[in-house]
Structures are given as structure tokens and as C-alpha cells.
């Protein structure tokens, strides 16, 4: 399920490193117990804590003040938030209707319209575009025992295998019991764009563009609802379907 939020034009901007502000704002919109659960716990799988939420970048015509590190949306903006748990989207919708705005840093973004939809997948392949970059990585050890993060590009074989493993973990966290031995294929249409995104104090590498994803229908739906790749709750891997066997229900 997904919520599309439309914002009024605003004169004040926000930091170009706004994804952390967005995450904080979205959690604060959830009702008390659900917001606390999302922030502190989420779904637990073995030693991992998985947060079942994903969101896009702010979309719309923008202006950049690179010297000050500020981004402006003089004609308004839009944001997509997704989750495989419908209660999260419903709680987010309620919070938006009550507050009527999202606070990013010191700036208020008044809400003009909210739409909630549930894209359906009926085939084994979908064409999607990224609404936020897909990041895929592994934590490696150096010779001295210290850790470092190795990011994989769509050209690396590990990219698809790690995306598949990530979907399997999400399915297990949601309690799925069906066969998890399946093949996943990901093919970018053209050269993917490389993105470096700052989240808190770290820069994270991701890739964006149009891509064809093939696999079991239910896992394709999971990628749409929870995101593809890692760090979805930090605003990575948000997808929007543009073609394939599907239709979209507006609620």
C-alpha cells in the first residue's frame, strides 16, 4: 500500500540532506503506540530489526542554493510513502489529516492533498522507476579487523542476489511460509544514475532509473510495498510501477 502526499508551494526551503528529517516527520505522524513500535523495534528477524516503511525523495520542480545547502519547492512537491502493513499507511493518513503539514527541520510543508492506493501485480514482470535510489551493500572486514561498507552497482552479480536475499528476509519477517527458493531478475533500462545521499553523518551510494524486475508475483508486490534493496526506512529503494501486468486500486 502507498500514500501520495501533495504539498502546497512554500517559500522556505529545507536542507538538501532532508531524508533524515523526512523519516523523523513520518514516524511522528503515526499514532502513539505504532510510532513508538516503528522507531524502537519494528519487525524482528533473528538479530535484525526491520522497519516496514519506505519513502521517495521529494518530487517537484525545485531550486538549489548550493552555497547554503538548501532546496526550495516554489511550486509545491509530492512524496510517496509505502508499507506492506496497511495499518501503517492508514495511521499515516490519519496523522496527516489531523496535522495538515509535515515539518522538515525548521520548515513547514502544508499538505494540499493525500491519496492512498494499493497497486496490484498480476504478472511475473513489472517495469518500475525508482522514486528514491536503490542501495545494495555488504559490510566487509579489513586485514586489521576493522569494518567497511562495500556498495554494489547493478553491474555486479551481487546486486541481484542481495536484493533477492533482502526480499526473503522481509517475507520471513512478515511471517510468509511459502517456498523462498525463487529466481529474481533485475535489468536496468539504460545506464543507471549513481546517487550519493547523506543520511545523518554518512554518505550512502545508490542507483536510480527505470528497471524491469521479474520474479514471483507476491515478491514483486513486496518490492513495491516495502522497497527494493537496503535502508528502505531511510528513504531508499522506493519504486513506482510504470508497466507490466498490474492495476492500481485507489481507496
Short mmCIF file of N, CA and C in Angstrom, two decimals, residues 62-164:
data_model
loop_
_atom_site.label_atom_id
_atom_site.label_comp_id
_atom_site.label_asym_id
_atom_site.label_seq_id
_atom_site.Cartn_x
_atom_site.Cartn_y
_atom_site.Cartn_z
N UNK A 62 12.27 22.22 -8.44
CA UNK A 62 12.99 22.74 -7.28
C UNK A 62 14.09 23.70 -7.70
N UNK A 63 14.54 24.46 -6.70
CA UNK A 63 15.69 25.34 -6.87
C UNK A 63 16.69 25.02 -5.77
N UNK A 64 17.97 25.07 -6.12
CA UNK A 64 19.03 24.75 -5.17
C UNK A 64 19.85 25.98 -4.82
N UNK A 65 20.10 26.14 -3.54
CA UNK A 65 21.09 27.11 -3.06
C UNK A 65 22.27 26.27 -2.56
N UNK A 66 23.18 25.98 -3.46
CA UNK A 66 24.28 25.06 -3.12
C UNK A 66 25.18 25.62 -2.02
N UNK A 67 25.36 26.92 -2.02
CA UNK A 67 26.24 27.53 -1.02
C UNK A 67 25.71 27.31 0.39
N UNK A 68 24.39 27.42 0.55
CA UNK A 68 23.78 27.24 1.87
C UNK A 68 23.27 25.82 2.09
N UNK A 69 23.28 25.00 1.04
CA UNK A 69 22.79 23.64 1.18
C UNK A 69 21.29 23.55 1.39
N UNK A 70 20.54 24.42 0.68
CA UNK A 70 19.09 24.48 0.85
C UNK A 70 18.40 24.16 -0.48
N UNK A 71 17.29 23.42 -0.40
CA UNK A 71 16.48 23.12 -1.57
C UNK A 71 15.09 23.74 -1.38
N UNK A 72 14.56 24.33 -2.46
CA UNK A 72 13.26 25.01 -2.42
C UNK A 72 12.32 24.34 -3.43
N UNK A 73 11.03 24.31 -3.08
CA UNK A 73 10.00 23.79 -3.96
C UNK A 73 8.94 24.87 -4.15
N UNK A 74 9.21 25.85 -5.01
CA UNK A 74 8.32 27.01 -5.14
C UNK A 74 6.96 26.69 -5.73
N UNK A 75 6.82 25.55 -6.41
CA UNK A 75 5.53 25.17 -7.00
C UNK A 75 4.91 23.97 -6.29
N UNK A 76 5.41 23.67 -5.11
CA UNK A 76 4.90 22.52 -4.37
C UNK A 76 5.71 21.27 -4.63
N UNK A 77 5.42 20.23 -3.90
CA UNK A 77 6.16 18.98 -4.03
C UNK A 77 5.23 17.81 -3.71
N UNK A 78 5.71 16.62 -4.00
CA UNK A 78 4.96 15.41 -3.69
C UNK A 78 5.89 14.39 -3.04
N UNK A 79 5.31 13.52 -2.24
CA UNK A 79 6.06 12.49 -1.53
C UNK A 79 5.25 11.21 -1.55
N UNK A 80 5.90 10.08 -1.79
CA UNK A 80 5.25 8.78 -1.74
C UNK A 80 5.81 7.99 -0.57
N UNK A 81 4.92 7.43 0.24
CA UNK A 81 5.31 6.59 1.37
C UNK A 81 4.64 5.23 1.19
N UNK A 82 5.40 4.15 1.36
CA UNK A 82 4.85 2.81 1.14
C UNK A 82 5.10 1.92 2.35
N UNK A 83 4.27 0.89 2.48
CA UNK A 83 4.44 -0.09 3.54
C UNK A 83 3.66 -1.36 3.18
N UNK A 84 4.18 -2.54 3.56
CA UNK A 84 3.43 -3.77 3.36
C UNK A 84 2.36 -3.97 4.43
N UNK A 85 2.35 -3.10 5.44
CA UNK A 85 1.38 -3.19 6.53
C UNK A 85 0.39 -2.05 6.37
N UNK A 86 -0.85 -2.37 6.04
CA UNK A 86 -1.84 -1.34 5.71
C UNK A 86 -2.12 -0.41 6.88
N UNK A 87 -2.01 -0.92 8.12
CA UNK A 87 -2.27 -0.08 9.28
C UNK A 87 -1.30 1.10 9.36
N UNK A 88 -0.08 0.91 8.88
CA UNK A 88 0.90 1.99 8.89
C UNK A 88 0.46 3.10 7.95
N UNK A 89 0.02 2.74 6.75
CA UNK A 89 -0.45 3.75 5.79
C UNK A 89 -1.71 4.44 6.31
N UNK A 90 -2.61 3.68 6.91
CA UNK A 90 -3.85 4.28 7.43
C UNK A 90 -3.55 5.23 8.58
N UNK A 91 -2.61 4.86 9.45
CA UNK A 91 -2.23 5.72 10.57
C UNK A 91 -1.55 6.99 10.06
N UNK A 92 -0.72 6.83 9.04
CA UNK A 92 -0.06 7.99 8.44
C UNK A 92 -1.09 8.93 7.84
N UNK A 93 -2.08 8.38 7.16
CA UNK A 93 -3.14 9.19 6.56
C UNK A 93 -3.89 9.96 7.64
N UNK A 94 -4.22 9.29 8.74
CA UNK A 94 -4.93 9.95 9.84
C UNK A 94 -4.09 11.08 10.43
N UNK A 95 -2.80 10.82 10.63
CA UNK A 95 -1.91 11.85 11.17
C UNK A 95 -1.80 13.05 10.26
N UNK A 96 -1.76 12.81 8.96
CA UNK A 96 -1.67 13.92 8.00
C UNK A 96 -2.94 14.76 8.02
N UNK A 97 -4.09 14.10 8.11
CA UNK A 97 -5.36 14.83 8.12
C UNK A 97 -5.50 15.66 9.40
N UNK A 98 -4.96 15.15 10.50
CA UNK A 98 -5.05 15.89 11.77
C UNK A 98 -4.12 17.10 11.78
N UNK A 99 -2.90 16.91 11.32
CA UNK A 99 -1.89 17.98 11.42
C UNK A 99 -1.90 18.92 10.22
N UNK A 100 -2.13 18.37 9.05
CA UNK A 100 -2.19 19.20 7.86
C UNK A 100 -0.84 19.69 7.37
N UNK A 101 0.24 19.18 7.91
CA UNK A 101 1.56 19.62 7.49
C UNK A 101 2.61 18.60 7.91
N UNK A 102 3.77 18.71 7.30
CA UNK A 102 4.96 17.97 7.71
C UNK A 102 6.05 18.98 8.00
N UNK A 103 6.74 18.78 9.11
CA UNK A 103 7.83 19.67 9.50
C UNK A 103 9.15 19.02 9.11
N UNK A 104 9.91 19.70 8.26
CA UNK A 104 11.24 19.22 7.86
C UNK A 104 12.26 20.21 8.37
N UNK A 105 12.96 19.82 9.42
CA UNK A 105 13.89 20.76 10.04
C UNK A 105 13.12 21.89 10.67
N UNK A 106 13.32 23.11 10.17
CA UNK A 106 12.61 24.28 10.68
C UNK A 106 11.52 24.76 9.73
N UNK A 107 11.25 24.00 8.68
CA UNK A 107 10.30 24.44 7.66
C UNK A 107 9.03 23.61 7.69
N UNK A 108 7.90 24.30 7.50
CA UNK A 108 6.60 23.64 7.43
C UNK A 108 6.21 23.43 5.97
N UNK A 109 5.78 22.21 5.65
CA UNK A 109 5.28 21.89 4.32
C UNK A 109 3.79 21.56 4.45
N UNK A 110 2.90 22.53 4.19
CA UNK A 110 1.46 22.29 4.31
C UNK A 110 0.98 21.27 3.27
N UNK A 111 0.08 20.39 3.69
CA UNK A 111 -0.44 19.35 2.81
C UNK A 111 -1.65 19.88 2.05
N UNK A 112 -1.66 19.68 0.73
CA UNK A 112 -2.80 20.11 -0.08
C UNK A 112 -3.73 18.96 -0.44
N UNK A 113 -3.17 17.75 -0.57
CA UNK A 113 -3.98 16.59 -0.95
C UNK A 113 -3.25 15.32 -0.56
N UNK A 114 -4.02 14.30 -0.18
CA UNK A 114 -3.45 13.00 0.15
C UNK A 114 -4.22 11.92 -0.60
N UNK A 115 -3.50 11.01 -1.24
CA UNK A 115 -4.11 9.89 -1.94
C UNK A 115 -3.55 8.60 -1.38
N UNK A 116 -4.39 7.59 -1.24
CA UNK A 116 -3.93 6.29 -0.78
C UNK A 116 -4.31 5.26 -1.84
N UNK A 117 -3.38 4.40 -2.19
CA UNK A 117 -3.59 3.44 -3.27
C UNK A 117 -2.91 2.12 -2.94
N UNK A 118 -3.34 1.07 -3.62
CA UNK A 118 -2.77 -0.25 -3.41
C UNK A 118 -2.50 -0.91 -4.76
N UNK A 119 -1.31 -0.69 -5.33
CA UNK A 119 -1.00 -1.27 -6.64
C UNK A 119 -1.07 -2.80 -6.60
N UNK A 120 -1.70 -3.37 -7.60
CA UNK A 120 -1.81 -4.82 -7.71
C UNK A 120 -0.88 -5.33 -8.80
N UNK A 121 -0.26 -6.47 -8.56
CA UNK A 121 0.62 -7.10 -9.55
C UNK A 121 -0.01 -8.42 -9.96
N UNK A 122 -0.14 -8.65 -11.26
CA UNK A 122 -0.79 -9.87 -11.72
C UNK A 122 0.10 -10.71 -12.64
N UNK A 123 1.31 -10.25 -12.90
CA UNK A 123 2.21 -11.00 -13.77
C UNK A 123 3.52 -11.30 -13.10
N UNK A 124 4.47 -11.80 -13.88
CA UNK A 124 5.78 -12.17 -13.33
C UNK A 124 6.86 -11.14 -13.66
N UNK A 125 6.49 -10.04 -14.31
CA UNK A 125 7.45 -8.97 -14.62
C UNK A 125 6.76 -7.62 -14.50
N UNK A 126 7.49 -6.65 -13.97
CA UNK A 126 6.98 -5.29 -13.89
C UNK A 126 8.09 -4.32 -14.29
N UNK A 127 7.69 -3.25 -14.95
CA UNK A 127 8.60 -2.16 -15.26
C UNK A 127 8.36 -1.07 -14.23
N UNK A 128 9.42 -0.65 -13.56
CA UNK A 128 9.29 0.34 -12.50
C UNK A 128 10.31 1.46 -12.70
N UNK A 129 10.06 2.57 -12.04
CA UNK A 129 11.07 3.62 -11.94
C UNK A 129 11.35 3.86 -10.47
N UNK A 130 12.55 4.24 -10.18
CA UNK A 130 12.91 4.50 -8.79
C UNK A 130 12.43 5.89 -8.39
N UNK A 131 11.78 5.97 -7.24
CA UNK A 131 11.41 7.25 -6.65
C UNK A 131 12.45 7.68 -5.62
N UNK A 132 13.30 6.76 -5.24
CA UNK A 132 14.49 7.05 -4.43
C UNK A 132 15.53 5.99 -4.78
N UNK A 133 16.81 6.29 -4.65
CA UNK A 133 17.86 5.38 -5.12
C UNK A 133 17.83 4.03 -4.41
N UNK A 134 18.21 3.00 -5.15
CA UNK A 134 18.35 1.65 -4.58
C UNK A 134 19.78 1.49 -4.10
N UNK A 135 19.94 1.09 -2.84
CA UNK A 135 21.28 0.85 -2.31
C UNK A 135 21.42 -0.62 -1.92
N UNK A 136 22.54 -1.20 -2.31
CA UNK A 136 22.84 -2.61 -2.03
C UNK A 136 24.28 -2.68 -1.56
N UNK A 137 24.51 -3.29 -0.41
CA UNK A 137 25.87 -3.29 0.14
C UNK A 137 26.09 -4.49 1.05
N UNK A 138 27.34 -4.72 1.37
CA UNK A 138 27.74 -5.69 2.38
C UNK A 138 28.78 -5.05 3.29
N UNK A 139 28.79 -5.46 4.53
CA UNK A 139 29.81 -4.99 5.47
C UNK A 139 30.98 -5.97 5.44
N UNK A 140 32.15 -5.46 5.12
CA UNK A 140 33.35 -6.29 4.96
C UNK A 140 34.34 -6.00 6.09
N UNK A 141 35.30 -6.92 6.23
CA UNK A 141 36.36 -6.74 7.21
C UNK A 141 37.68 -6.46 6.50
N UNK A 142 38.41 -5.47 7.01
CA UNK A 142 39.75 -5.20 6.51
C UNK A 142 40.74 -6.16 7.17
N UNK A 143 41.98 -6.13 6.70
CA UNK A 143 43.00 -7.02 7.27
C UNK A 143 43.23 -6.74 8.75
N UNK A 144 43.03 -5.48 9.17
CA UNK A 144 43.24 -5.15 10.58
C UNK A 144 42.02 -5.44 11.44
N UNK A 145 40.98 -6.02 10.85
CA UNK A 145 39.79 -6.37 11.60
C UNK A 145 38.72 -5.30 11.64
N UNK A 146 39.02 -4.11 11.14
CA UNK A 146 38.01 -3.05 11.12
C UNK A 146 37.01 -3.29 9.98
N UNK A 147 35.83 -2.68 10.11
CA UNK A 147 34.76 -2.90 9.14
C UNK A 147 34.68 -1.76 8.13
N UNK A 148 34.24 -2.09 6.94
CA UNK A 148 33.95 -1.06 5.95
C UNK A 148 32.76 -1.51 5.11
N UNK A 149 32.10 -0.55 4.48
CA UNK A 149 30.91 -0.84 3.68
C UNK A 149 31.28 -0.92 2.21
N UNK A 150 30.93 -2.03 1.57
CA UNK A 150 31.18 -2.22 0.14
C UNK A 150 29.84 -2.13 -0.59
N UNK A 151 29.69 -1.10 -1.42
CA UNK A 151 28.45 -0.91 -2.18
C UNK A 151 28.57 -1.61 -3.54
N UNK A 152 27.47 -2.21 -3.98
CA UNK A 152 27.46 -2.91 -5.26
C UNK A 152 26.62 -2.15 -6.27
N UNK A 153 27.08 -2.14 -7.51
CA UNK A 153 26.35 -1.48 -8.59
C UNK A 153 25.49 -2.52 -9.30
N UNK A 154 24.51 -2.07 -10.10
CA UNK A 154 23.68 -3.02 -10.85
C UNK A 154 24.48 -3.91 -11.79
N UNK A 155 25.72 -3.55 -12.10
CA UNK A 155 26.55 -4.37 -12.97
C UNK A 155 27.20 -5.53 -12.22
N UNK A 156 27.19 -5.48 -10.89
CA UNK A 156 27.78 -6.54 -10.08
C UNK A 156 26.78 -7.67 -9.88
N UNK A 157 27.25 -8.90 -9.92
CA UNK A 157 26.35 -10.05 -9.73
C UNK A 157 25.73 -10.04 -8.34
N UNK A 158 26.45 -9.47 -7.38
CA UNK A 158 25.93 -9.43 -6.00
C UNK A 158 24.69 -8.55 -5.88
N UNK A 159 24.52 -7.61 -6.80
CA UNK A 159 23.39 -6.67 -6.70
C UNK A 159 22.06 -7.42 -6.68
N UNK A 160 21.87 -8.30 -7.65
CA UNK A 160 20.60 -9.03 -7.74
C UNK A 160 20.47 -10.04 -6.60
N UNK A 161 21.54 -10.77 -6.31
CA UNK A 161 21.46 -11.80 -5.27
C UNK A 161 21.17 -11.19 -3.91
N UNK A 162 21.75 -10.03 -3.61
CA UNK A 162 21.49 -9.38 -2.33
C UNK A 162 20.10 -8.77 -2.28
N UNK A 163 19.60 -8.27 -3.41
CA UNK A 163 18.20 -7.80 -3.45
C UNK A 163 17.24 -8.95 -3.18
N UNK A 164 17.55 -10.11 -3.77
CA UNK A 164 16.70 -11.28 -3.55
C UNK A 164 16.75 -11.71 -2.08
#
